[in-house]
Amino acid sequence: MVRIRLLGGVGAETDDGRPLDVGTARTRTLLAALALSAGTPVPVPRLIDLVWADDPPGTGAKALQWHVARLRAGLGAGTVVRTGAAYRLDVPPDAVDVDRFRRHLRAGDPAAALAEWRGVPLAGVDAPGLAAAVAGLTEQWLGAIEADLVRRTDADAYEAVAALTELVGRYPLREGLWALLMTALARTGRRADALAAYRGARRHLVGQLGIEPGPRLRELEARILTDREPSAGPALKASAAPPSPSLPAPVAGGGGTRGNLPRPLGPIVGRDACLRGVGRALADAPVVTLVGPGGIGKTRLALAAARRAAAADGAGPAWYVELAEVASPDDVPRAVADTLGAAQRAGRNLTDAVVAALGSGPALLLVDNCEHVLDGAARLVRTVAERCAGVRVLATSRERLDIEGEQVLAVGPLDVSAGAELFHVRALAADRAYARPRTRRRWRTSAAAWTAYRSRSNWRPPGSGAIRRRPCWSASTTNSVRPGYAGPGRPGTGAWGPRSTGRTGC
């Protein structure tokens, strides 16, 4: 098996560690662009933008073919596959070090993630088109570093001081690192140095951003000042130590540390298999989007899936953001920030405030009704996915967000029996005297009546013929369909989702 290396430089090697020749710097840039979306077709125009940025050659498609041929010569003929007007790096998921790094982070194992880290992503490659991906990976690495240093500070504060001193010098605007350094210094009896660290943090924040340190640093300074003992006592250890990045700190106005999911007002009918499918997708992808026509049940399904995910051990809080009343794509960050209780400060925009509020620990962000502000929702979700290592995003929309790493699940109608069951549930809720048919014959009549009702109301799934039993959703990954896909029931799709080789649920 070929192994692709992106951390600490771009290259490839065999299972036994023998390096493979992957060509020139431009060819390595192409390898990086494909490996960051391994297993997913990347359209040719997108690859040209990533490889050449603002200076593509006049014959970009021909030049790209030459570099693809060079990659195939070095990695193997079947490694880079042409899929319509796109190319796909056909390697196992664990063949790319970035994928292994992200998988360990999602599993809550920062030590294993750091073991994969060899250095600056894409080092030695001039790739302006991939700068955002590099920044996102660096942010994830810093989140993993902070999580690992919490453990090291608890185990041996003396040993953690050196690493923390180096990191605050390289990243002086990260308050979490300063808080860890102050805690480690206080626990080793160096209260004066801990207070000097606070002053250093404040000097950088005020001088570069014009803002004061946050409440976490201020509270830590106050506890160190009021502690009469030179070493950190039990009270300081319990209260001044920063919360572990695996658990987001509480934020004001967002509904508490467990999020703000609304209480369910009734059962969800006929979606058990879909719920399991959404759960699997959230475990595999940082962004999952439920797509389908209005009124199909996307919001109810998403809320039920979010409650189930939030109930798992160590899942972190779950936040629900309703975008139906948001008028402009530019207002999406404001809606999310208001839900999280994140305040905008000087030198930091609302998207940065959202990222800071979510942190790097496990959490779930449910963004509902994205279709009318699709561009703004896509921008914010992309930023959260890149910069918040442990946060998963579940979105609902009539169209996909079309961002990297997005898993698209097309939600279809209930089958006849589930529809009849929902009819009885709603009828009983409206009239407690309602009696459900008990005989098999009358049940069949009710199911048929329900089908006839939907026929009379001219209700049809887009692209479908007569109503029939069918899966209620199908899954596909963004860019795994041919170009021209524009959403469920549009040209370039099947009846209820893109024609792809993805999973099919229910």
Short mmCIF file of C-alpha atoms in Angstrom, two decimals:
data_model
loop_
_atom_site.label_atom_id
_atom_site.label_comp_id
_atom_site.label_asym_id
_atom_site.label_seq_id
_atom_site.Cartn_x
_atom_site.Cartn_y
_atom_site.Cartn_z
CA MET A 1 0.00 0.00 0.00
CA VAL A 2 1.19 3.51 -0.84
CA ARG A 3 1.38 5.90 2.12
CA ILE A 4 0.97 9.65 1.53
CA ARG A 5 2.75 12.14 3.77
CA LEU A 6 1.53 15.75 4.05
CA LEU A 7 2.70 16.66 7.56
CA GLY A 8 6.27 17.93 7.56
CA GLY A 9 6.48 17.86 3.77
CA VAL A 10 4.71 16.27 0.82
CA GLY A 11 5.82 12.84 -0.29
CA ALA A 12 4.95 9.17 -0.58
CA GLU A 13 6.47 5.88 0.48
CA THR A 14 5.77 2.18 0.43
CA ASP A 15 4.73 0.07 3.42
CA ASP A 16 8.35 -0.77 4.16
CA GLY A 17 9.36 2.91 4.19
CA ARG A 18 10.92 3.12 0.72
CA PRO A 19 10.40 6.66 -0.64
CA LEU A 20 8.65 7.09 -3.97
CA ASP A 21 9.46 9.72 -6.58
CA VAL A 22 6.43 11.96 -6.99
CA GLY A 23 8.00 14.48 -9.32
CA THR A 24 8.39 18.24 -9.21
CA ALA A 25 7.10 20.73 -6.65
CA ARG A 26 4.03 21.36 -8.83
CA THR A 27 3.30 17.63 -8.96
CA ARG A 28 3.64 17.44 -5.17
CA THR A 29 1.15 20.28 -4.90
CA LEU A 30 -1.29 18.26 -7.00
CA LEU A 31 -0.68 15.24 -4.75
CA ALA A 32 -1.44 17.38 -1.68
CA ALA A 33 -4.66 18.71 -3.22
CA LEU A 34 -5.86 15.18 -4.01
CA ALA A 35 -4.70 13.69 -0.69
CA LEU A 36 -6.55 16.30 1.37
CA SER A 37 -9.74 14.90 -0.20
CA ALA A 38 -8.59 11.28 -0.56
CA GLY A 39 -11.33 9.05 -1.92
CA THR A 40 -13.37 12.02 -3.13
CA PRO A 41 -13.38 13.21 -6.76
CA VAL A 42 -12.00 16.74 -7.10
CA PRO A 43 -13.21 18.61 -10.23
CA VAL A 44 -10.56 19.64 -12.76
CA PRO A 45 -11.26 23.42 -12.44
CA ARG A 46 -10.89 23.14 -8.68
CA LEU A 47 -7.57 21.32 -9.01
CA ILE A 48 -6.28 23.99 -11.41
CA ASP A 49 -7.20 26.69 -8.86
CA LEU A 50 -5.48 24.81 -6.03
CA VAL A 51 -2.31 24.00 -7.96
CA TRP A 52 -1.76 27.27 -9.85
CA ALA A 53 -3.83 29.69 -7.70
CA ASP A 54 -4.05 33.06 -9.52
CA ASP A 55 -1.61 32.21 -12.30
CA PRO A 56 -2.93 29.17 -14.21
CA PRO A 57 -1.40 28.31 -17.58
CA GLY A 58 -3.38 28.88 -20.75
CA THR A 59 -3.71 25.12 -21.22
CA GLY A 60 -4.46 24.31 -17.58
CA ALA A 61 -6.31 21.06 -18.27
CA LYS A 62 -3.46 19.72 -20.45
CA ALA A 63 -0.84 20.73 -17.89
CA LEU A 64 -2.88 19.02 -15.17
CA GLN A 65 -2.99 15.81 -17.24
CA TRP A 66 0.82 15.85 -17.46
CA HIS A 67 1.17 16.10 -13.69
CA VAL A 68 -1.43 13.36 -13.21
CA ALA A 69 0.57 11.12 -15.52
CA ARG A 70 3.69 11.90 -13.47
CA LEU A 71 1.89 10.94 -10.26
CA ARG A 72 0.65 7.69 -11.77
CA ALA A 73 4.19 6.83 -12.82
CA GLY A 74 5.44 7.32 -9.26
CA LEU A 75 2.53 5.94 -7.23
CA GLY A 76 1.03 3.35 -9.55
CA ALA A 77 -1.34 3.51 -12.50
CA GLY A 78 -4.47 2.87 -10.41
CA THR A 79 -3.72 5.40 -7.68
CA VAL A 80 -5.13 8.47 -9.46
CA VAL A 81 -8.50 7.70 -11.08
CA ARG A 82 -10.37 9.84 -13.60
CA THR A 83 -14.08 10.22 -12.73
CA GLY A 84 -15.90 12.27 -15.33
CA ALA A 85 -14.40 15.76 -15.21
CA ALA A 86 -12.65 15.07 -11.90
CA TYR A 87 -9.73 13.12 -10.44
CA ARG A 88 -9.76 10.97 -7.31
CA LEU A 89 -6.86 9.68 -5.21
CA ASP A 90 -7.84 6.03 -4.78
CA VAL A 91 -6.08 4.98 -1.56
CA PRO A 92 -7.39 3.49 1.73
CA PRO A 93 -8.46 6.03 4.39
CA ASP A 94 -5.47 5.27 6.62
CA ALA A 95 -2.98 5.78 3.81
CA VAL A 96 -2.85 9.57 4.33
CA ASP A 97 -1.26 10.88 7.54
CA VAL A 98 -3.65 13.85 7.71
CA ASP A 99 -6.65 11.49 7.72
CA ARG A 100 -5.11 9.45 10.54
CA PHE A 101 -4.36 12.65 12.47
CA ARG A 102 -7.97 13.87 12.15
CA ARG A 103 -9.40 10.45 13.00
CA HIS A 104 -7.48 10.37 16.28
CA LEU A 105 -8.74 13.86 17.12
CA ARG A 106 -12.34 12.84 16.48
CA ALA A 107 -11.79 9.83 18.72
CA GLY A 108 -10.61 12.13 21.53
CA ASP A 109 -7.03 10.82 21.55
CA PRO A 110 -4.75 13.89 21.21
CA ALA A 111 -1.62 11.88 22.10
CA ALA A 112 -2.17 9.53 19.14
CA ALA A 113 -2.92 12.50 16.88
CA LEU A 114 0.31 14.22 17.89
CA ALA A 115 2.25 11.03 17.17
CA GLU A 116 1.24 11.46 13.50
CA TRP A 117 2.45 15.07 13.40
CA ARG A 118 5.84 15.43 11.71
CA GLY A 119 5.93 19.17 11.17
CA VAL A 120 4.34 22.03 9.26
CA PRO A 121 1.71 20.77 6.78
CA LEU A 122 2.83 20.86 3.13
CA ALA A 123 6.28 22.15 4.13
CA GLY A 124 8.46 22.93 1.10
CA VAL A 125 5.51 23.35 -1.27
CA ASP A 126 4.40 26.77 -2.49
CA ALA A 127 0.63 26.29 -2.62
CA PRO A 128 -1.38 29.49 -1.97
CA GLY A 129 -4.54 27.66 -2.97
CA LEU A 130 -4.09 25.27 -0.05
CA ALA A 131 -3.28 27.94 2.55
CA ALA A 132 -6.70 27.61 4.19
CA ALA A 133 -6.24 23.85 4.61
CA VAL A 134 -2.79 24.41 6.14
CA ALA A 135 -4.20 26.98 8.58
CA GLY A 136 -6.99 24.59 9.57
CA LEU A 137 -4.55 21.73 10.22
CA THR A 138 -2.31 24.02 12.29
CA GLU A 139 -5.30 25.07 14.38
CA GLN A 140 -6.25 21.44 14.95
CA TRP A 141 -2.66 20.67 15.97
CA LEU A 142 -2.68 23.53 18.49
CA GLY A 143 -5.94 22.24 19.93
CA ALA A 144 -4.40 18.79 20.31
CA ILE A 145 -1.29 20.33 21.90
CA GLU A 146 -3.40 22.17 24.47
CA ALA A 147 -5.37 19.02 25.29
CA ASP A 148 -2.18 17.01 25.72
CA LEU A 149 -0.54 19.74 27.83
CA VAL A 150 -3.50 19.72 30.23
CA ARG A 151 -2.67 16.09 30.96
CA ARG A 152 1.07 16.78 31.19
CA THR A 153 0.53 19.74 33.53
CA ASP A 154 -1.56 17.57 35.84
CA ALA A 155 1.03 14.78 35.76
CA ASP A 156 4.27 16.81 35.97
CA ALA A 157 4.01 20.60 36.02
CA TYR A 158 7.80 20.99 36.09
CA GLU A 159 8.19 19.11 32.81
CA ALA A 160 5.34 21.06 31.12
CA VAL A 161 6.81 24.52 31.82
CA ALA A 162 9.51 24.30 29.13
CA ALA A 163 7.14 23.25 26.36
CA LEU A 164 4.57 25.88 27.35
CA THR A 165 7.19 28.65 27.46
CA GLU A 166 8.22 27.83 23.90
CA LEU A 167 4.62 27.67 22.65
CA VAL A 168 3.50 31.01 24.12
CA GLY A 169 6.51 32.59 22.40
CA ARG A 170 5.38 31.19 19.04
CA TYR A 171 1.63 31.76 19.57
CA PRO A 172 1.33 34.72 21.96
CA LEU A 173 -2.36 35.35 21.27
CA ARG A 174 -3.61 31.95 22.46
CA GLU A 175 -4.98 32.54 25.94
CA GLY A 176 -5.33 28.81 26.58
CA LEU A 177 -1.56 28.34 26.38
CA TRP A 178 -0.94 31.29 28.72
CA ALA A 179 -3.44 29.86 31.23
CA LEU A 180 -1.66 26.51 31.17
CA LEU A 181 1.73 28.19 31.66
CA MET A 182 0.43 30.23 34.60
CA THR A 183 -1.03 27.10 36.17
CA ALA A 184 2.17 25.08 35.71
CA LEU A 185 4.29 27.87 37.15
CA ALA A 186 1.99 28.28 40.16
CA ARG A 187 2.02 24.55 40.85
CA THR A 188 5.82 24.54 40.88
CA GLY A 189 5.90 27.37 43.44
CA ARG A 190 6.80 30.12 40.96
CA ARG A 191 3.94 32.51 41.71
CA ALA A 192 5.91 35.59 40.68
CA ASP A 193 6.69 34.02 37.29
CA ALA A 194 3.03 33.03 36.90
CA LEU A 195 1.96 36.65 37.45
CA ALA A 196 4.67 37.82 35.05
CA ALA A 197 3.22 35.43 32.48
CA TYR A 198 -0.17 37.07 32.93
CA ARG A 199 1.37 40.49 32.33
CA GLY A 200 3.08 39.14 29.21
CA ALA A 201 -0.20 37.77 27.90
CA ARG A 202 -1.96 41.08 28.56
CA ARG A 203 0.84 43.02 26.83
CA HIS A 204 0.45 40.97 23.64
CA LEU A 205 -3.36 41.08 23.64
CA VAL A 206 -3.59 44.81 24.28
CA GLY A 207 -0.71 45.72 22.00
CA GLN A 208 -1.75 43.61 19.00
CA LEU A 209 -5.53 43.37 19.30
CA GLY A 210 -6.51 46.16 21.67
CA ILE A 211 -8.38 43.78 24.00
CA GLU A 212 -7.99 42.78 27.64
CA PRO A 213 -7.40 39.15 28.68
CA GLY A 214 -10.52 37.04 28.94
CA PRO A 215 -12.27 35.98 32.16
CA ARG A 216 -10.32 32.73 32.32
CA LEU A 217 -6.96 34.49 32.60
CA ARG A 218 -8.29 37.21 34.91
CA GLU A 219 -9.78 34.67 37.31
CA LEU A 220 -6.55 32.69 37.29
CA GLU A 221 -4.53 35.81 38.12
CA ALA A 222 -6.87 36.67 41.02
CA ARG A 223 -6.55 33.17 42.50
CA ILE A 224 -2.78 33.25 42.31
CA LEU A 225 -2.73 36.69 44.00
CA THR A 226 -4.95 35.57 46.88
CA ASP A 227 -3.20 32.26 47.53
CA ARG A 228 -0.94 32.70 50.56
CA GLU A 229 1.09 29.59 49.85
CA PRO A 230 3.87 29.83 47.25
CA SER A 231 2.77 26.54 45.67
CA ALA A 232 -0.58 25.72 44.20
CA GLY A 233 -2.85 24.35 46.90
CA PRO A 234 -5.94 22.20 46.34
CA ALA A 235 -8.22 25.19 45.81
CA LEU A 236 -5.97 26.64 43.13
CA LYS A 237 -5.54 23.27 41.52
CA ALA A 238 -9.27 22.74 41.29
CA SER A 239 -10.35 26.21 40.26
CA ALA A 240 -7.44 27.86 38.50
CA ALA A 241 -6.51 24.99 36.25
CA PRO A 242 -8.01 25.64 32.82
CA PRO A 243 -10.81 23.38 31.74
CA SER A 244 -9.70 20.54 29.57
CA PRO A 245 -10.07 21.33 25.85
CA SER A 246 -11.96 18.07 25.57
CA LEU A 247 -14.86 19.84 27.32
CA PRO A 248 -15.88 23.30 26.09
CA ALA A 249 -16.03 25.98 28.73
CA PRO A 250 -19.53 27.23 29.62
CA VAL A 251 -20.65 30.30 27.69
CA ALA A 252 -23.18 32.86 28.78
CA GLY A 253 -26.55 33.01 27.11
CA GLY A 254 -26.27 29.75 25.20
CA GLY A 255 -28.31 27.50 27.40
CA GLY A 256 -25.61 25.95 29.58
CA THR A 257 -22.82 23.51 29.01
CA ARG A 258 -25.15 20.89 27.52
CA GLY A 259 -26.32 23.19 24.74
CA ASN A 260 -29.81 24.38 23.88
CA LEU A 261 -31.60 21.58 22.03
CA PRO A 262 -35.38 21.99 22.38
CA ARG A 263 -37.32 19.34 24.28
CA PRO A 264 -39.01 16.81 21.95
CA LEU A 265 -42.76 17.39 21.78
CA GLY A 266 -43.65 14.07 20.24
CA PRO A 267 -42.25 10.81 18.85
CA ILE A 268 -40.42 10.53 15.56
CA VAL A 269 -42.10 7.94 13.37
CA GLY A 270 -40.56 5.77 10.68
CA ARG A 271 -37.03 7.19 10.88
CA ASP A 272 -35.20 4.67 13.06
CA ALA A 273 -32.92 3.47 10.26
CA CYS A 274 -32.33 7.07 9.20
CA LEU A 275 -31.31 8.01 12.75
CA ARG A 276 -28.75 5.23 12.78
CA GLY A 277 -27.45 6.39 9.41
CA VAL A 278 -27.08 9.98 10.59
CA GLY A 279 -25.23 8.75 13.67
CA ARG A 280 -22.79 6.78 11.51
CA ALA A 281 -22.26 9.77 9.24
CA LEU A 282 -21.53 12.08 12.19
CA ALA A 283 -18.94 9.61 13.42
CA ASP A 284 -17.21 9.56 10.03
CA ALA A 285 -17.45 13.15 8.75
CA PRO A 286 -17.03 16.58 10.33
CA VAL A 287 -20.02 17.98 8.39
CA VAL A 288 -23.27 16.16 7.64
CA THR A 289 -26.04 17.84 5.62
CA LEU A 290 -29.61 16.55 5.41
CA VAL A 291 -31.13 17.66 2.10
CA GLY A 292 -34.68 17.35 0.81
CA PRO A 293 -37.76 19.38 -0.09
CA GLY A 294 -39.54 21.58 2.42
CA GLY A 295 -41.78 19.76 4.88
CA ILE A 296 -40.16 16.36 4.37
CA GLY A 297 -39.04 16.15 8.02
CA LYS A 298 -35.40 17.25 7.92
CA THR A 299 -35.57 19.39 11.06
CA ARG A 300 -37.33 16.75 13.17
CA LEU A 301 -34.86 14.10 12.03
CA ALA A 302 -31.87 16.37 12.67
CA LEU A 303 -33.06 17.27 16.19
CA ALA A 304 -33.64 13.62 17.05
CA ALA A 305 -30.18 12.71 15.74
CA ALA A 306 -28.61 15.59 17.66
CA ARG A 307 -30.28 14.52 20.92
CA ARG A 308 -29.05 10.98 20.43
CA ALA A 309 -25.50 12.16 19.69
CA ALA A 310 -25.50 14.54 22.68
CA ALA A 311 -26.60 11.74 25.01
CA ALA A 312 -23.45 9.71 24.32
CA ASP A 313 -20.70 9.70 26.93
CA GLY A 314 -18.18 12.50 26.38
CA ALA A 315 -20.19 13.97 23.53
CA GLY A 316 -20.05 17.57 24.77
CA PRO A 317 -22.80 20.17 24.30
CA ALA A 318 -25.16 20.35 21.33
CA TRP A 319 -26.25 23.74 19.97
CA TYR A 320 -29.30 24.39 17.76
CA VAL A 321 -29.24 27.44 15.46
CA GLU A 322 -32.38 28.32 13.50
CA LEU A 323 -31.63 30.27 10.30
CA ALA A 324 -35.19 30.58 8.94
CA GLU A 325 -35.46 34.21 10.09
CA VAL A 326 -31.98 35.22 8.93
CA ALA A 327 -32.35 37.56 5.96
CA SER A 328 -28.79 37.75 4.59
CA PRO A 329 -25.89 35.28 4.25
CA ASP A 330 -23.69 37.84 6.01
CA ASP A 331 -25.91 37.57 9.11
CA VAL A 332 -25.30 33.84 9.64
CA PRO A 333 -22.28 34.33 11.98
CA ARG A 334 -24.36 36.74 14.07
CA ALA A 335 -27.14 34.16 14.50
CA VAL A 336 -24.68 31.47 15.58
CA ALA A 337 -22.75 33.81 17.87
CA ASP A 338 -25.98 34.93 19.57
CA THR A 339 -26.92 31.30 20.21
CA LEU A 340 -23.52 30.52 21.72
CA GLY A 341 -23.36 33.77 23.68
CA ALA A 342 -20.12 34.68 21.90
CA ALA A 343 -19.27 38.38 21.95
CA GLN A 344 -17.40 40.23 19.22
CA ARG A 345 -14.27 42.04 20.39
CA ALA A 346 -11.82 44.46 18.85
CA GLY A 347 -9.63 42.72 16.30
CA ARG A 348 -11.88 39.66 16.14
CA ASN A 349 -14.84 39.13 13.81
CA LEU A 350 -17.98 37.17 14.64
CA THR A 351 -16.73 34.00 12.96
CA ASP A 352 -13.61 34.10 15.15
CA ALA A 353 -15.87 34.58 18.19
CA VAL A 354 -17.88 31.49 17.20
CA VAL A 355 -14.70 29.45 16.80
CA ALA A 356 -13.43 30.62 20.19
CA ALA A 357 -16.75 29.78 21.88
CA LEU A 358 -16.89 26.27 20.42
CA GLY A 359 -13.23 25.54 21.16
CA SER A 360 -11.48 22.34 20.16
CA GLY A 361 -13.36 19.96 22.43
CA PRO A 362 -16.23 17.69 21.36
CA ALA A 363 -19.48 19.49 20.56
CA LEU A 364 -22.28 19.36 17.99
CA LEU A 365 -23.56 22.38 16.07
CA LEU A 366 -26.97 21.93 14.38
CA VAL A 367 -27.62 24.61 11.74
CA ASP A 368 -31.20 24.45 10.48
CA ASN A 369 -32.75 25.82 7.25
CA CYS A 370 -29.61 26.89 5.39
CA GLU A 371 -31.04 27.01 1.86
CA HIS A 372 -31.83 30.75 1.63
CA VAL A 373 -28.47 31.81 3.15
CA LEU A 374 -26.44 28.99 1.64
CA ASP A 375 -23.21 30.92 0.97
CA GLY A 376 -23.02 32.38 4.47
CA ALA A 377 -23.83 29.05 6.09
CA ALA A 378 -21.24 27.26 3.97
CA ARG A 379 -18.53 29.78 4.87
CA LEU A 380 -19.18 29.52 8.59
CA VAL A 381 -19.51 25.73 8.63
CA ARG A 382 -16.30 25.37 6.62
CA THR A 383 -14.43 27.56 9.13
CA VAL A 384 -15.81 25.64 12.12
CA ALA A 385 -14.90 22.30 10.52
CA GLU A 386 -11.34 23.47 9.80
CA ARG A 387 -10.59 25.24 13.08
CA CYS A 388 -12.60 23.33 15.71
CA ALA A 389 -11.07 19.87 15.82
CA GLY A 390 -13.70 18.13 17.94
CA VAL A 391 -16.84 19.91 16.69
CA ARG A 392 -19.23 18.13 14.34
CA VAL A 393 -21.74 20.11 12.27
CA LEU A 394 -25.18 18.82 11.29
CA ALA A 395 -27.00 21.03 8.78
CA THR A 396 -30.40 20.92 7.09
CA SER A 397 -31.02 22.49 3.71
CA ARG A 398 -32.82 22.03 0.42
CA GLU A 399 -29.39 22.06 -1.23
CA ARG A 400 -26.02 20.79 -0.07
CA LEU A 401 -23.44 23.21 1.30
CA ASP A 402 -20.85 22.00 -1.22
CA ILE A 403 -17.81 22.15 1.06
CA GLU A 404 -14.89 19.82 1.53
CA GLY A 405 -15.53 16.87 3.83
CA GLU A 406 -19.33 17.24 3.68
CA GLN A 407 -21.44 14.07 3.89
CA VAL A 408 -24.79 14.56 2.17
CA LEU A 409 -27.85 12.53 3.22
CA ALA A 410 -30.95 12.97 1.04
CA VAL A 411 -34.12 12.65 3.14
CA GLY A 412 -37.04 11.05 1.35
CA PRO A 413 -40.74 10.53 2.18
CA LEU A 414 -42.00 7.99 4.69
CA ASP A 415 -43.17 4.69 3.29
CA VAL A 416 -46.89 3.85 3.33
CA SER A 417 -46.93 1.97 6.64
CA ALA A 418 -44.89 4.64 8.44
CA GLY A 419 -47.10 7.34 6.95
CA ALA A 420 -50.19 5.55 8.22
CA GLU A 421 -48.59 5.23 11.66
CA LEU A 422 -47.86 8.97 11.68
CA PHE A 423 -51.48 9.62 10.66
CA HIS A 424 -52.73 7.66 13.67
CA VAL A 425 -50.31 9.45 16.03
CA ARG A 426 -51.46 12.86 14.82
CA ALA A 427 -55.15 11.85 14.90
CA LEU A 428 -54.85 10.62 18.48
CA ALA A 429 -53.10 13.84 19.48
CA ALA A 430 -55.93 15.89 17.98
CA ASP A 431 -58.75 13.77 19.45
CA ARG A 432 -58.23 11.45 22.41
CA ALA A 433 -61.44 9.66 21.47
CA TYR A 434 -59.93 8.57 18.17
CA ALA A 435 -59.91 4.77 17.83
CA ARG A 436 -57.23 3.15 15.73
CA PRO A 437 -58.43 0.36 13.41
CA ARG A 438 -57.62 -3.00 14.97
CA THR A 439 -58.27 -5.55 12.22
CA ARG A 440 -55.80 -6.34 9.52
CA ARG A 441 -58.39 -5.50 6.87
CA ARG A 442 -59.17 -2.10 8.37
CA TRP A 443 -55.43 -1.37 8.75
CA ARG A 444 -54.94 -1.99 5.08
CA THR A 445 -57.85 0.31 4.35
CA SER A 446 -56.27 3.04 6.48
CA ALA A 447 -52.94 2.69 4.72
CA ALA A 448 -54.66 2.84 1.36
CA ALA A 449 -56.66 5.85 2.48
CA TRP A 450 -53.47 7.58 3.54
CA THR A 451 -51.94 6.89 0.12
CA ALA A 452 -55.08 8.19 -1.58
CA TYR A 453 -54.99 11.34 0.56
CA ARG A 454 -51.46 12.09 -0.53
CA SER A 455 -52.48 11.43 -4.15
CA ARG A 456 -55.46 13.82 -3.93
CA SER A 457 -53.27 16.53 -2.40
CA ASN A 458 -51.00 16.28 -5.47
CA TRP A 459 -48.05 15.50 -3.20
CA ARG A 460 -45.14 13.81 -4.98
CA PRO A 461 -41.45 13.44 -4.24
CA PRO A 462 -39.52 15.35 -6.92
CA GLY A 463 -38.65 13.09 -9.82
CA SER A 464 -40.84 10.21 -8.62
CA GLY A 465 -43.80 8.49 -10.15
CA ALA A 466 -46.42 6.61 -8.17
CA ILE A 467 -45.85 6.48 -4.41
CA ARG A 468 -44.20 3.25 -3.43
CA ARG A 469 -42.11 1.83 -0.63
CA ARG A 470 -38.57 3.14 -0.95
CA PRO A 471 -35.61 4.09 1.23
CA CYS A 472 -36.27 7.34 3.10
CA TRP A 473 -32.76 8.63 2.47
CA SER A 474 -29.63 7.90 0.55
CA ALA A 475 -26.12 8.99 1.40
CA SER A 476 -23.34 10.37 -0.73
CA THR A 477 -20.21 12.39 -0.18
CA THR A 478 -19.72 15.87 -1.59
CA ASN A 479 -18.03 15.80 -5.00
CA SER A 480 -18.78 12.07 -5.30
CA VAL A 481 -21.30 12.77 -8.07
CA ARG A 482 -20.83 13.91 -11.58
CA PRO A 483 -20.62 17.70 -12.26
CA GLY A 484 -23.93 19.47 -12.56
CA TYR A 485 -25.48 18.08 -9.39
CA ALA A 486 -27.76 20.81 -8.04
CA GLY A 487 -29.69 19.11 -5.26
CA PRO A 488 -32.42 16.47 -4.88
CA GLY A 489 -34.75 16.12 -7.81
CA ARG A 490 -32.70 18.37 -10.10
CA PRO A 491 -30.83 17.56 -13.31
CA GLY A 492 -27.89 15.33 -12.61
CA THR A 493 -29.54 13.34 -9.79
CA GLY A 494 -31.61 10.27 -9.28
CA ALA A 495 -35.12 10.42 -7.85
CA TRP A 496 -33.97 11.03 -4.28
CA GLY A 497 -30.29 11.87 -4.35
CA PRO A 498 -27.25 11.83 -6.59
CA ARG A 499 -26.37 8.67 -8.40
CA SER A 500 -23.30 7.53 -6.57
CA THR A 501 -21.66 4.52 -4.97
CA GLY A 502 -22.36 5.86 -1.45
CA ARG A 503 -24.28 4.06 1.26
CA THR A 504 -28.04 3.73 1.14
CA GLY A 505 -29.91 3.73 4.41
CA CYS A 506 -33.30 2.68 5.71
#
